[in-house]
mmCIF file of C-alpha atoms in Angstrom:
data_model
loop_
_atom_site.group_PDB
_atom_site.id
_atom_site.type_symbol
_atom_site.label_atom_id
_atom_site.label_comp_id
_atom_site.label_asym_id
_atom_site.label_seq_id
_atom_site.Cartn_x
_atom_site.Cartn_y
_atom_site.Cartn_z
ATOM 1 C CA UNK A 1 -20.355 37.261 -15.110
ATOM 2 C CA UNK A 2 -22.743 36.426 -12.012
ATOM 3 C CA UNK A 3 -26.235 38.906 -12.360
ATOM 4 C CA UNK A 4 -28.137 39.383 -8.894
ATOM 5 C CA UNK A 5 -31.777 40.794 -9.161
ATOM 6 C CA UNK A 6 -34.739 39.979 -7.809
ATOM 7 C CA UNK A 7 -38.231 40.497 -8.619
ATOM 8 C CA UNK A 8 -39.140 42.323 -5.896
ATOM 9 C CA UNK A 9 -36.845 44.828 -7.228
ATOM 10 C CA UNK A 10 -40.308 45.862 -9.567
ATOM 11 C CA UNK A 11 -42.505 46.642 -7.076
ATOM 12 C CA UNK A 12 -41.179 50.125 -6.678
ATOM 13 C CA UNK A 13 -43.999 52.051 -8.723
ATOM 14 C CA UNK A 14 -44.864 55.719 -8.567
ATOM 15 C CA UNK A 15 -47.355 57.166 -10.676
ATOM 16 C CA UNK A 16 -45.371 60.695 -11.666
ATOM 17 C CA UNK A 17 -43.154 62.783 -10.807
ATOM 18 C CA UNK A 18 -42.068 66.624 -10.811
ATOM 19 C CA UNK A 19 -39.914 67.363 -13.360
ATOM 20 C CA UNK A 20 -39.023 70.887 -14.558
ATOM 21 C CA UNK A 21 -41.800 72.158 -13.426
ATOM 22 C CA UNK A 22 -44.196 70.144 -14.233
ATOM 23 C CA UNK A 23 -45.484 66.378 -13.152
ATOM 24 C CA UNK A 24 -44.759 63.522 -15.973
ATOM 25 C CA UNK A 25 -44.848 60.238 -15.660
ATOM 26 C CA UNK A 26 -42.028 58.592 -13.384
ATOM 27 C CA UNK A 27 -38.741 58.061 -15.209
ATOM 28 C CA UNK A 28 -37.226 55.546 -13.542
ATOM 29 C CA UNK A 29 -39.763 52.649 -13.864
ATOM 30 C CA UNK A 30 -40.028 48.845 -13.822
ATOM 31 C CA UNK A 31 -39.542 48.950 -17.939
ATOM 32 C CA UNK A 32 -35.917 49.823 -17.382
ATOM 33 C CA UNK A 33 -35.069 46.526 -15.842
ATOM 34 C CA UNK A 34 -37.344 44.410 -17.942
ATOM 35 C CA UNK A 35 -35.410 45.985 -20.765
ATOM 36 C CA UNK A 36 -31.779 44.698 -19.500
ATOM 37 C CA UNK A 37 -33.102 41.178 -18.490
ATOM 38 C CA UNK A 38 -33.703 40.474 -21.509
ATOM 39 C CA UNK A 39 -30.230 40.964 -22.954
ATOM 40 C CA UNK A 40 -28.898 38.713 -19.710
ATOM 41 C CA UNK A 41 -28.624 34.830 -20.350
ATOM 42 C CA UNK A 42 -28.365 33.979 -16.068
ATOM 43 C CA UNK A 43 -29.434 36.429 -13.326
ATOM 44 C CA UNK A 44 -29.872 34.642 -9.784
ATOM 45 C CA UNK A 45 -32.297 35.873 -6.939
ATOM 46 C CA UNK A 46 -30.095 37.263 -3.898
ATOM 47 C CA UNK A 47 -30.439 35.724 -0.641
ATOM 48 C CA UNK A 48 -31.329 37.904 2.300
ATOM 49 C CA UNK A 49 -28.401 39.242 4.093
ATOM 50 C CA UNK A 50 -30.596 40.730 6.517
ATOM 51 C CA UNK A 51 -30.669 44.538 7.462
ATOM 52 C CA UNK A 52 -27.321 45.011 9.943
ATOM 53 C CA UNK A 53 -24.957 45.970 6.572
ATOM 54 C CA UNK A 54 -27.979 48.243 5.661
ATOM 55 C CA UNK A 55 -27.296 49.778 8.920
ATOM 56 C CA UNK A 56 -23.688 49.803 8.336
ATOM 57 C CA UNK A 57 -24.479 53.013 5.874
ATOM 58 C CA UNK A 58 -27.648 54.235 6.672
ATOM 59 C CA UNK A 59 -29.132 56.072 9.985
ATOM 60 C CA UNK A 60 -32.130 53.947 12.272
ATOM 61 C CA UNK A 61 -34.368 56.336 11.792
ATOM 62 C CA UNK A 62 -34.103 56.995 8.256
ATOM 63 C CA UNK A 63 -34.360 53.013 7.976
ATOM 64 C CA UNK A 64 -37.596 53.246 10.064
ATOM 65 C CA UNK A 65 -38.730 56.627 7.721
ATOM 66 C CA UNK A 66 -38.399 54.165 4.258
ATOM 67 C CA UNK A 67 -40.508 51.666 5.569
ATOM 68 C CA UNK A 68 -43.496 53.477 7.598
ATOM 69 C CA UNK A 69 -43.416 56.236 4.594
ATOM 70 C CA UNK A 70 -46.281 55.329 2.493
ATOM 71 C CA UNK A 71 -48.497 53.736 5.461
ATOM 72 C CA UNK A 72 -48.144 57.019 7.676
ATOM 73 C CA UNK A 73 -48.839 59.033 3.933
ATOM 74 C CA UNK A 74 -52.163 56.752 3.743
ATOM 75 C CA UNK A 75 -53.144 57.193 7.359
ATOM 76 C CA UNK A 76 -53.059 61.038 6.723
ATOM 77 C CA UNK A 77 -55.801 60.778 4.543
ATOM 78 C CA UNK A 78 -53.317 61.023 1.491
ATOM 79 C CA UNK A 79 -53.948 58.937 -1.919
ATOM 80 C CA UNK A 80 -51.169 57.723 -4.162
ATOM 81 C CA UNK A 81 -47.428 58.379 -3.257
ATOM 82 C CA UNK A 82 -45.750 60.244 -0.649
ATOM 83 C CA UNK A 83 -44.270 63.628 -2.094
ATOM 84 C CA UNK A 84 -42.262 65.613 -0.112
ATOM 85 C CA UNK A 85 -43.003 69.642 -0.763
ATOM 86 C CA UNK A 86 -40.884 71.262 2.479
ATOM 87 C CA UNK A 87 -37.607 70.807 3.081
ATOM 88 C CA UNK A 88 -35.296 72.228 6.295
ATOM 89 C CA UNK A 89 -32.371 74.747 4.870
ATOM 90 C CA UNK A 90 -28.867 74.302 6.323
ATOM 91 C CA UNK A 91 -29.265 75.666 9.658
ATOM 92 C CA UNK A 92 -32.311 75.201 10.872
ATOM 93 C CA UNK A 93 -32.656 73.096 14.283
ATOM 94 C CA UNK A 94 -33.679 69.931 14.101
ATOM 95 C CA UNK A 95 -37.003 68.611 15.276
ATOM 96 C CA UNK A 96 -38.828 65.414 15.353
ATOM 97 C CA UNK A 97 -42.471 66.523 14.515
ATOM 98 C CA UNK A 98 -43.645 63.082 13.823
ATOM 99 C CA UNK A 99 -45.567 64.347 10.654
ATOM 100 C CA UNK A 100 -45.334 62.556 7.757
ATOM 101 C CA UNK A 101 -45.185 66.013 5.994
ATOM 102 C CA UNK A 102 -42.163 67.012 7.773
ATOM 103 C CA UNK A 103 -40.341 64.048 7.465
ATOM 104 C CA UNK A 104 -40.520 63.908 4.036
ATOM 105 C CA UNK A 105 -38.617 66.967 4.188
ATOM 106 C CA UNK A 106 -36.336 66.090 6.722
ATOM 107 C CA UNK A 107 -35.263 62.779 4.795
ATOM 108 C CA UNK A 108 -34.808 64.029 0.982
ATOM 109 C CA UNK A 109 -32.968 66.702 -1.049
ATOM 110 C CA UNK A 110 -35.721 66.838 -4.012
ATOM 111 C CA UNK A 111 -38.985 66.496 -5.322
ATOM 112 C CA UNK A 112 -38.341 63.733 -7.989
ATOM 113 C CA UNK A 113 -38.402 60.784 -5.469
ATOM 114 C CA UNK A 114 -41.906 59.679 -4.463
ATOM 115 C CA UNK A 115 -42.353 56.520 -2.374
ATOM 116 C CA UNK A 116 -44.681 54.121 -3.316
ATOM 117 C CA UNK A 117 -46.609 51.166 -1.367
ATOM 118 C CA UNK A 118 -43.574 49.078 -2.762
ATOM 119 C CA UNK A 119 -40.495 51.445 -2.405
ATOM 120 C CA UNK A 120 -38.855 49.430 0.731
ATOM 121 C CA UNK A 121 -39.763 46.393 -0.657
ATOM 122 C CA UNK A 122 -37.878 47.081 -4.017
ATOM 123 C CA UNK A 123 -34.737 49.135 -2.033
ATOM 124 C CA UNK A 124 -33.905 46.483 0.742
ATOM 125 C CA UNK A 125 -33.806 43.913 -2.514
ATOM 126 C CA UNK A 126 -32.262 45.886 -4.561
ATOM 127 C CA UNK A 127 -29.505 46.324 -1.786
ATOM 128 C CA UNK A 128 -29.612 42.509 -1.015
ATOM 129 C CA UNK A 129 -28.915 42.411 -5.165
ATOM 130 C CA UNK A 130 -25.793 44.492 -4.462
ATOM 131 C CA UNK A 131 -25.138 42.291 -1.256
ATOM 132 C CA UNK A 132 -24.515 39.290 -3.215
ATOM 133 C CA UNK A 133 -22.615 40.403 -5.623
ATOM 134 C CA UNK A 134 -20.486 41.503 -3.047
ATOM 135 C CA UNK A 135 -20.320 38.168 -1.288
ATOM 136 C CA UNK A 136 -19.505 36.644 -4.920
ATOM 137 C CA UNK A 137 -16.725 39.020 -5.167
ATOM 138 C CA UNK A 138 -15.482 38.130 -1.949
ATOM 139 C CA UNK A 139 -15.607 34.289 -3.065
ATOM 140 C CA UNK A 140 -13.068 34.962 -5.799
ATOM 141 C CA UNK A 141 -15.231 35.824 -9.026
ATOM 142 C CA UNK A 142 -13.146 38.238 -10.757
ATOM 143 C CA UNK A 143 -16.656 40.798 -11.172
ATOM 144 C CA UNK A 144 -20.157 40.406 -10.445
ATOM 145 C CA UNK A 145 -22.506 43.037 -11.471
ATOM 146 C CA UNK A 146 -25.799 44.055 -9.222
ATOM 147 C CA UNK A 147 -28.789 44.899 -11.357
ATOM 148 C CA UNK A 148 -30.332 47.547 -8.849
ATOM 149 C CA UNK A 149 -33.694 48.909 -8.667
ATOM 150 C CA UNK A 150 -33.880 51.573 -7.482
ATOM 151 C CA UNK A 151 -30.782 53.255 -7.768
ATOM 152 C CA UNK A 152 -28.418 54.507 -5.383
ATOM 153 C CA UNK A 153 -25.933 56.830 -5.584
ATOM 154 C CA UNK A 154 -27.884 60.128 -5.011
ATOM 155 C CA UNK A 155 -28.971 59.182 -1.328
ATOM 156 C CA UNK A 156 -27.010 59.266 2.041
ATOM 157 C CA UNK A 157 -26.618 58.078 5.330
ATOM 158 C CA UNK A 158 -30.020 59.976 5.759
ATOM 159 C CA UNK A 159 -31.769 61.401 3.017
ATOM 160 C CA UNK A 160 -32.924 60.185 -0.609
ATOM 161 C CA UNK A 161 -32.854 61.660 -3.942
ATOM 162 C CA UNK A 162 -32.011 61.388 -7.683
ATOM 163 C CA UNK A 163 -34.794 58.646 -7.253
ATOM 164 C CA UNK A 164 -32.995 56.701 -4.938
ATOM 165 C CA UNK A 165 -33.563 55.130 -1.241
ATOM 166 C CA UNK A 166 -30.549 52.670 -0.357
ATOM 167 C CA UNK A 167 -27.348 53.584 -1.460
ATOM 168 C CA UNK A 168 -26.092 50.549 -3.100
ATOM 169 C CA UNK A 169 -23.010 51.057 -3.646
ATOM 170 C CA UNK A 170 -22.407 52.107 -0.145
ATOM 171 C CA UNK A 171 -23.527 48.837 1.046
ATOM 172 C CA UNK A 172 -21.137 46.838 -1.131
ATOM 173 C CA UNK A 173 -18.532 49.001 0.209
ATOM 174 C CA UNK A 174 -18.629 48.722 3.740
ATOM 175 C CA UNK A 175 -20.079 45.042 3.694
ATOM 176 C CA UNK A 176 -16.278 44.403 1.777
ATOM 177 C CA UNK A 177 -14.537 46.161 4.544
ATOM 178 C CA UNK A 178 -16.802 44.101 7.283
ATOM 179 C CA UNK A 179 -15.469 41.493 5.576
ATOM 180 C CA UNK A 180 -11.658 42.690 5.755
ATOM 181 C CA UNK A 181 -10.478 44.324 2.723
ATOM 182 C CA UNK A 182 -8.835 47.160 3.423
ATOM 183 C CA UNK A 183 -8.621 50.089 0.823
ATOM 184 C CA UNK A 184 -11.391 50.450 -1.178
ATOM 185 C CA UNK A 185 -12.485 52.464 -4.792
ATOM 186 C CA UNK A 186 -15.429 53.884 -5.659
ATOM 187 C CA UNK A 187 -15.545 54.456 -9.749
ATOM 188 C CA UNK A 188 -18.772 56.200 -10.327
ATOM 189 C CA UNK A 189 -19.569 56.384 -14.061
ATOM 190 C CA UNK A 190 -23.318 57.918 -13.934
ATOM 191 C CA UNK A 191 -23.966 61.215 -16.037
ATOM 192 C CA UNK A 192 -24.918 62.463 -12.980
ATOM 193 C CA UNK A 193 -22.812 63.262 -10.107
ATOM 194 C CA UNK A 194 -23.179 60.460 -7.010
ATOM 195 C CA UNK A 195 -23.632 62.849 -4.246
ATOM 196 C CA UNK A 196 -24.702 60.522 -1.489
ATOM 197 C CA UNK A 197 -21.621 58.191 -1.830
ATOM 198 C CA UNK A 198 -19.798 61.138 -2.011
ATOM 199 C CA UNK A 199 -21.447 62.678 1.696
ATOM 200 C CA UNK A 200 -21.166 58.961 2.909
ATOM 201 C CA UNK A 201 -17.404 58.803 2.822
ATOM 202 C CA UNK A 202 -16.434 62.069 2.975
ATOM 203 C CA UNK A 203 -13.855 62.117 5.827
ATOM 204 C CA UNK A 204 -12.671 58.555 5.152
ATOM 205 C CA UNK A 205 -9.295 57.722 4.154
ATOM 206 C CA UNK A 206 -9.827 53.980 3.525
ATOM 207 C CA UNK A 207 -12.445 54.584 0.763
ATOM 208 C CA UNK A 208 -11.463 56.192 -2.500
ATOM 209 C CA UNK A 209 -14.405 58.097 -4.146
ATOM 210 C CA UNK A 210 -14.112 59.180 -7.983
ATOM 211 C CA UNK A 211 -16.531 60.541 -10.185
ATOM 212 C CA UNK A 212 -17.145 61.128 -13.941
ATOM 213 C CA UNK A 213 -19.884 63.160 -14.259
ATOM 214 C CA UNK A 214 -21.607 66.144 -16.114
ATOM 215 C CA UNK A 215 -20.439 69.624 -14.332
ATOM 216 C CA UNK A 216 -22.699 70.088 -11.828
ATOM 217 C CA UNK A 217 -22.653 73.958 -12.657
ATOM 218 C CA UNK A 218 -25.181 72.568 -15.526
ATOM 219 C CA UNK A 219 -26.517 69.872 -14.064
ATOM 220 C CA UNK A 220 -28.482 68.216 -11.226
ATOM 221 C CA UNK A 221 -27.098 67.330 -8.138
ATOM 222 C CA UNK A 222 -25.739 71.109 -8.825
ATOM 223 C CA UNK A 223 -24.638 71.403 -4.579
ATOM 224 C CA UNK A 224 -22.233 68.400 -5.234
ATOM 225 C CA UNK A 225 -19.333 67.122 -7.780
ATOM 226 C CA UNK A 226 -17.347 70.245 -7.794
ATOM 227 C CA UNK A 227 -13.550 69.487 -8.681
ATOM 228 C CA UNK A 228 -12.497 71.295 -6.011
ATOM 229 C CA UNK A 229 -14.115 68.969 -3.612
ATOM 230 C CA UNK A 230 -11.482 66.497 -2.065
ATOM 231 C CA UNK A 231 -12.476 65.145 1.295
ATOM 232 C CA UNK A 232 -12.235 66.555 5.043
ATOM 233 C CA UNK A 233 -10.414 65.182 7.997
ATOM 234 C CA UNK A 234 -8.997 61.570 7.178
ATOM 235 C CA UNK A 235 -10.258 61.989 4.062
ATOM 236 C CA UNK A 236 -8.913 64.554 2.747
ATOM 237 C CA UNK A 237 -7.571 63.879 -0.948
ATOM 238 C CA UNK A 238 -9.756 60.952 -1.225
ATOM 239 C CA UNK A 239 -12.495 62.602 -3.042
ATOM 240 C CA UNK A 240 -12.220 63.221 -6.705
ATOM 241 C CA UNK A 241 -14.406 64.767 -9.003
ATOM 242 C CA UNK A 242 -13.826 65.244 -12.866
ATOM 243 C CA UNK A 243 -16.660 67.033 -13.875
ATOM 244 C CA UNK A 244 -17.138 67.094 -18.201
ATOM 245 C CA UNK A 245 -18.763 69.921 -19.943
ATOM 246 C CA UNK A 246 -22.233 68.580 -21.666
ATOM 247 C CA UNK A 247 -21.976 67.409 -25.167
ATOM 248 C CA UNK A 248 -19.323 65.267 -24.113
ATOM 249 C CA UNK A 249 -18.089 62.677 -26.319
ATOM 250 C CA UNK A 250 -15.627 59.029 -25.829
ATOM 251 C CA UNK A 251 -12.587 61.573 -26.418
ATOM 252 C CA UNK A 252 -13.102 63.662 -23.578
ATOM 253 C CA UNK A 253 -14.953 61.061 -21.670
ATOM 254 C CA UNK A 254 -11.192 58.558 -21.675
ATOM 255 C CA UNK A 255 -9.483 61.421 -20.980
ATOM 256 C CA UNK A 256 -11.142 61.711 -17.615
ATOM 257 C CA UNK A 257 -11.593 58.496 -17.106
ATOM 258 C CA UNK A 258 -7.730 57.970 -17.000
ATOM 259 C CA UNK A 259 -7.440 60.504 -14.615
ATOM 260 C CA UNK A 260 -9.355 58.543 -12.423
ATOM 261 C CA UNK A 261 -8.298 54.975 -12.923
ATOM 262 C CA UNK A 262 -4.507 56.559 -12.250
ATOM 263 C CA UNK A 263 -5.614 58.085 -8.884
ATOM 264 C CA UNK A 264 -7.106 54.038 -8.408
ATOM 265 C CA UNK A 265 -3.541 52.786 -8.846
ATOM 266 C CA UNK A 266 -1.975 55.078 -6.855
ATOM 267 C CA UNK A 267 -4.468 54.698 -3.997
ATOM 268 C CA UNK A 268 -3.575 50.991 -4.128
ATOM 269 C CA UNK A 269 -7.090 49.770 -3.577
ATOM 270 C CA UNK A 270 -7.918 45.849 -3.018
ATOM 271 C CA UNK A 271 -11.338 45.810 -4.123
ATOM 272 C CA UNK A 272 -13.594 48.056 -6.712
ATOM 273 C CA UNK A 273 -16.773 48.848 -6.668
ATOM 274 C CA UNK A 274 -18.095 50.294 -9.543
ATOM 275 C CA UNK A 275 -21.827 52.642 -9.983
ATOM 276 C CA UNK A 276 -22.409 52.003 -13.576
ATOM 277 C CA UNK A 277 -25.565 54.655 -15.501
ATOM 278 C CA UNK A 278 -25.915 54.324 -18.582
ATOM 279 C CA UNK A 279 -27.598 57.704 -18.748
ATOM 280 C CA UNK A 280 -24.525 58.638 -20.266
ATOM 281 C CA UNK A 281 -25.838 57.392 -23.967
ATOM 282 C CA UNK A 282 -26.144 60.115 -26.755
ATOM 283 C CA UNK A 283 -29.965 59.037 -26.628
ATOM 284 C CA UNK A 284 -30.678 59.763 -23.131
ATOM 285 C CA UNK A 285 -33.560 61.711 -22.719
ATOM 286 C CA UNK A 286 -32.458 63.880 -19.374
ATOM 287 C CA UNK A 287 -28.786 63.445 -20.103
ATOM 288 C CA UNK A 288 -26.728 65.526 -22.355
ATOM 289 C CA UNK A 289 -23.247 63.448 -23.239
ATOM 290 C CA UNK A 290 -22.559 61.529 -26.483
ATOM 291 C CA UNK A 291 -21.522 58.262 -25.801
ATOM 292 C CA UNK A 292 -22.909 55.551 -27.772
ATOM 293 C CA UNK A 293 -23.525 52.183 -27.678
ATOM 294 C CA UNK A 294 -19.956 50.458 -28.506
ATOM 295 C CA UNK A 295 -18.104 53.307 -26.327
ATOM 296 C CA UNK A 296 -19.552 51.556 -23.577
ATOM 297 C CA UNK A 297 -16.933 48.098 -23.930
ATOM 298 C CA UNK A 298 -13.874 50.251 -24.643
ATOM 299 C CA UNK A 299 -14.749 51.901 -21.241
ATOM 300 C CA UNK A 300 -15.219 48.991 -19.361
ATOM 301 C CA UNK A 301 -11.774 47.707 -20.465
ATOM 302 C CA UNK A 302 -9.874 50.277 -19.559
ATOM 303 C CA UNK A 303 -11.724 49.866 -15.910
ATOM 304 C CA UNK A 304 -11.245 46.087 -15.855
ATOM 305 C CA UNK A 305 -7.415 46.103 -16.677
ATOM 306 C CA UNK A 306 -7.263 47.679 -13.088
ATOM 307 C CA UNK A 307 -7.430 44.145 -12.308
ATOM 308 C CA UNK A 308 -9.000 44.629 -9.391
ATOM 309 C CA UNK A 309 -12.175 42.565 -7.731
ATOM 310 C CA UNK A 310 -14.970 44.402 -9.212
ATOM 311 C CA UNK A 311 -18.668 44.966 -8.322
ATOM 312 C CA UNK A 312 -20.558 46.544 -10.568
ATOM 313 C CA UNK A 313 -24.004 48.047 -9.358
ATOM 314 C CA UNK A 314 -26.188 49.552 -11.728
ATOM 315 C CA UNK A 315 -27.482 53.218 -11.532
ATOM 316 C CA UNK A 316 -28.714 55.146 -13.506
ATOM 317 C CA UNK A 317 -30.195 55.316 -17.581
ATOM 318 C CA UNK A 318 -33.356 56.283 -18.857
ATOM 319 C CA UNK A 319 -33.177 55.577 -22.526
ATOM 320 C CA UNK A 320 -35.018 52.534 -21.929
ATOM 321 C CA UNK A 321 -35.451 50.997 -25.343
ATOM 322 C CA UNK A 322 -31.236 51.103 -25.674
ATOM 323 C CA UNK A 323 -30.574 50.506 -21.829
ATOM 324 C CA UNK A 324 -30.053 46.961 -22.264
ATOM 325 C CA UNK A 325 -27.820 46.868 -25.317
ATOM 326 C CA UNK A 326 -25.380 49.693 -23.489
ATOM 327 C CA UNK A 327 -25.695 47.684 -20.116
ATOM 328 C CA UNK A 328 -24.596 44.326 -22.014
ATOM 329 C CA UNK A 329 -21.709 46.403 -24.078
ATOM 330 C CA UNK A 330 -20.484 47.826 -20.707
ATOM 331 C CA UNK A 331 -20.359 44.288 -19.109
ATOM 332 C CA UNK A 332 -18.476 42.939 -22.246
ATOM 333 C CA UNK A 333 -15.761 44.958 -21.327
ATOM 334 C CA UNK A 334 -15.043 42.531 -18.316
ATOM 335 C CA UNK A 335 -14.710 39.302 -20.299
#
């Protein structure tokens, strides 16, 4: 199967972040990737698709946010990375201050996504990553899977999160309908819930959304991934969430799982795009399901006899010292 990464995708590096209460050291760092690379025999560098299908999912001014971020933070008189600590509640009017401080609140949901010197550099990379596994897709490989750093599923059209900037999967999504496929799936297989994906297509009937995720009554994005959220407008029965209980095992993990691949069939999709986290392993440390390691191929088979063009983009998975052995398990599943 054709890997996309790129180097760049490292340079994404804050120091901590707050968790629980407290500030530890950032979770999802440059160790996770270094960890799956070295289970991959070929991985090519993406070529730069530019920013226009960027801007296909995300707002212009949250694009111009990313990038002046950290400068503006430094320019402040700030050191180290850009935290956000207010945030707007539903309702309030919207202003442009043009204060770093404010716009940090304007443009996330939590306090677990610092940006860094390198956090553009590493999103717009990552997102060319997912870009060309798109475009390899598109040129008749049956799958191609998008080794992303930083993640993406968490963020919208407008706001980060769930330490990610760019949603990925997103991108691949609309740069396959620029391209003209018509129906498309979104299988999200992260522990947690993929909330931005989710917002992004919300009132869309050409885009399938389905999640397998912990219930969000337990666990983070908690304001997102309820079952009884199914779409608005045109969309409307093209959302669907199967939230599992934690504790969570392969049993009740198929189980859903089939659920979803049946509403796939029925939806009569022409492309898949996949958000793989592995943070679903027994062993993850913020995670609370029991997969293990060979669960992961099963899973994947049951995904790939869809038989669908697949791109697979990589969220999330913080057992780092296992990640690459349950991402290479997971990709078996499509040979």
């Amino acid at each position: 199967m054709k890997t996309f990464f790129d180097a760049r995708q490292h340079d994404h590096a804050p120091a901590m972040e707050l968790h629980n209460g407290a500030y530890v050291p950032y979770a999802e760092h440059r160790g996770r990737m270094e960890n799956v690379l070295a289970t991959l025999s070929q991985v090519e560098a993406p070529r730069d698709h530019g920013i226009e299908p960027i801007r296909r999912v995300h707002k212009d001014n949250y694009l111009a946010f990313l990038q002046s971020a950290h400068e503006r933070w430094v320019a402040a008189g700030r050191n180290g990375d850009a935290h956000g600590y207010a945030w707007p509640v539903v309702g309030r009017r919207p202003l442009n201050l043009n204060r770093i401080d404010a716009d940090l609140g304007q443009f996330s949901f939590d306090a677990s996504s610092p940006i860094s010197a390198g956090t553009w550099t590493s999103a717009y990379w990552g997102a060319q990553s997912a870009l060309a596994a798109t475009e390899a897709v598109l040129g008749g490989e049956r799958a191609a899977f998008a080794l992303c750093r930083p993640p993406g599923h968490h963020c919208g059209a407008d706001y980060l999160g769930g330490y990610c900037f760019l949603n990925n999967v997103a991108i691949s999504t609309e740069a396959a309908i620029a391209a003209g496929k018509r129906r498309i799936a979104i299988l999200d297989v992260d522990y947690h819930h993929g909330n931005g994906t989710q917002d992004i297509f919300y009132d869309r009937g050409d885009v399938l959304f389905v999640s397998v995720h912990a219930d969000p009554a337990t666990d983070y994005p908690f304001f997102w991934g309820h079952a009884d959220e199914r779409g608005e407008g045109a969309g409307e029965g093209t959302t669907l969430n199967l939230p599992l209980p934690r504790g969570s095992g392969l049993e009740a993990y198929r189980a859903a799982l089939d659920t979803g691949l049946a509403a796939i069939r029925d939806f009569g999709a022409d492309m898949l795009c996949v958000s793989f986290g592995a943070d679903t392993f027994a062993g993850d440390p913020i995670s609370q399901f029991a997969l293990q390691t060979a669960d992961y191929t099963p899973i994947a088979r049951s995904i790939a006899d869809l038989d669908l063009p697949t791109v697979i983009v990589m969220e999330g998975g913080y057992a780092v010292d296992a990640l690459g052995a349950n991402v290479a398990a997971f990709l078996a599943g499509f040979d």
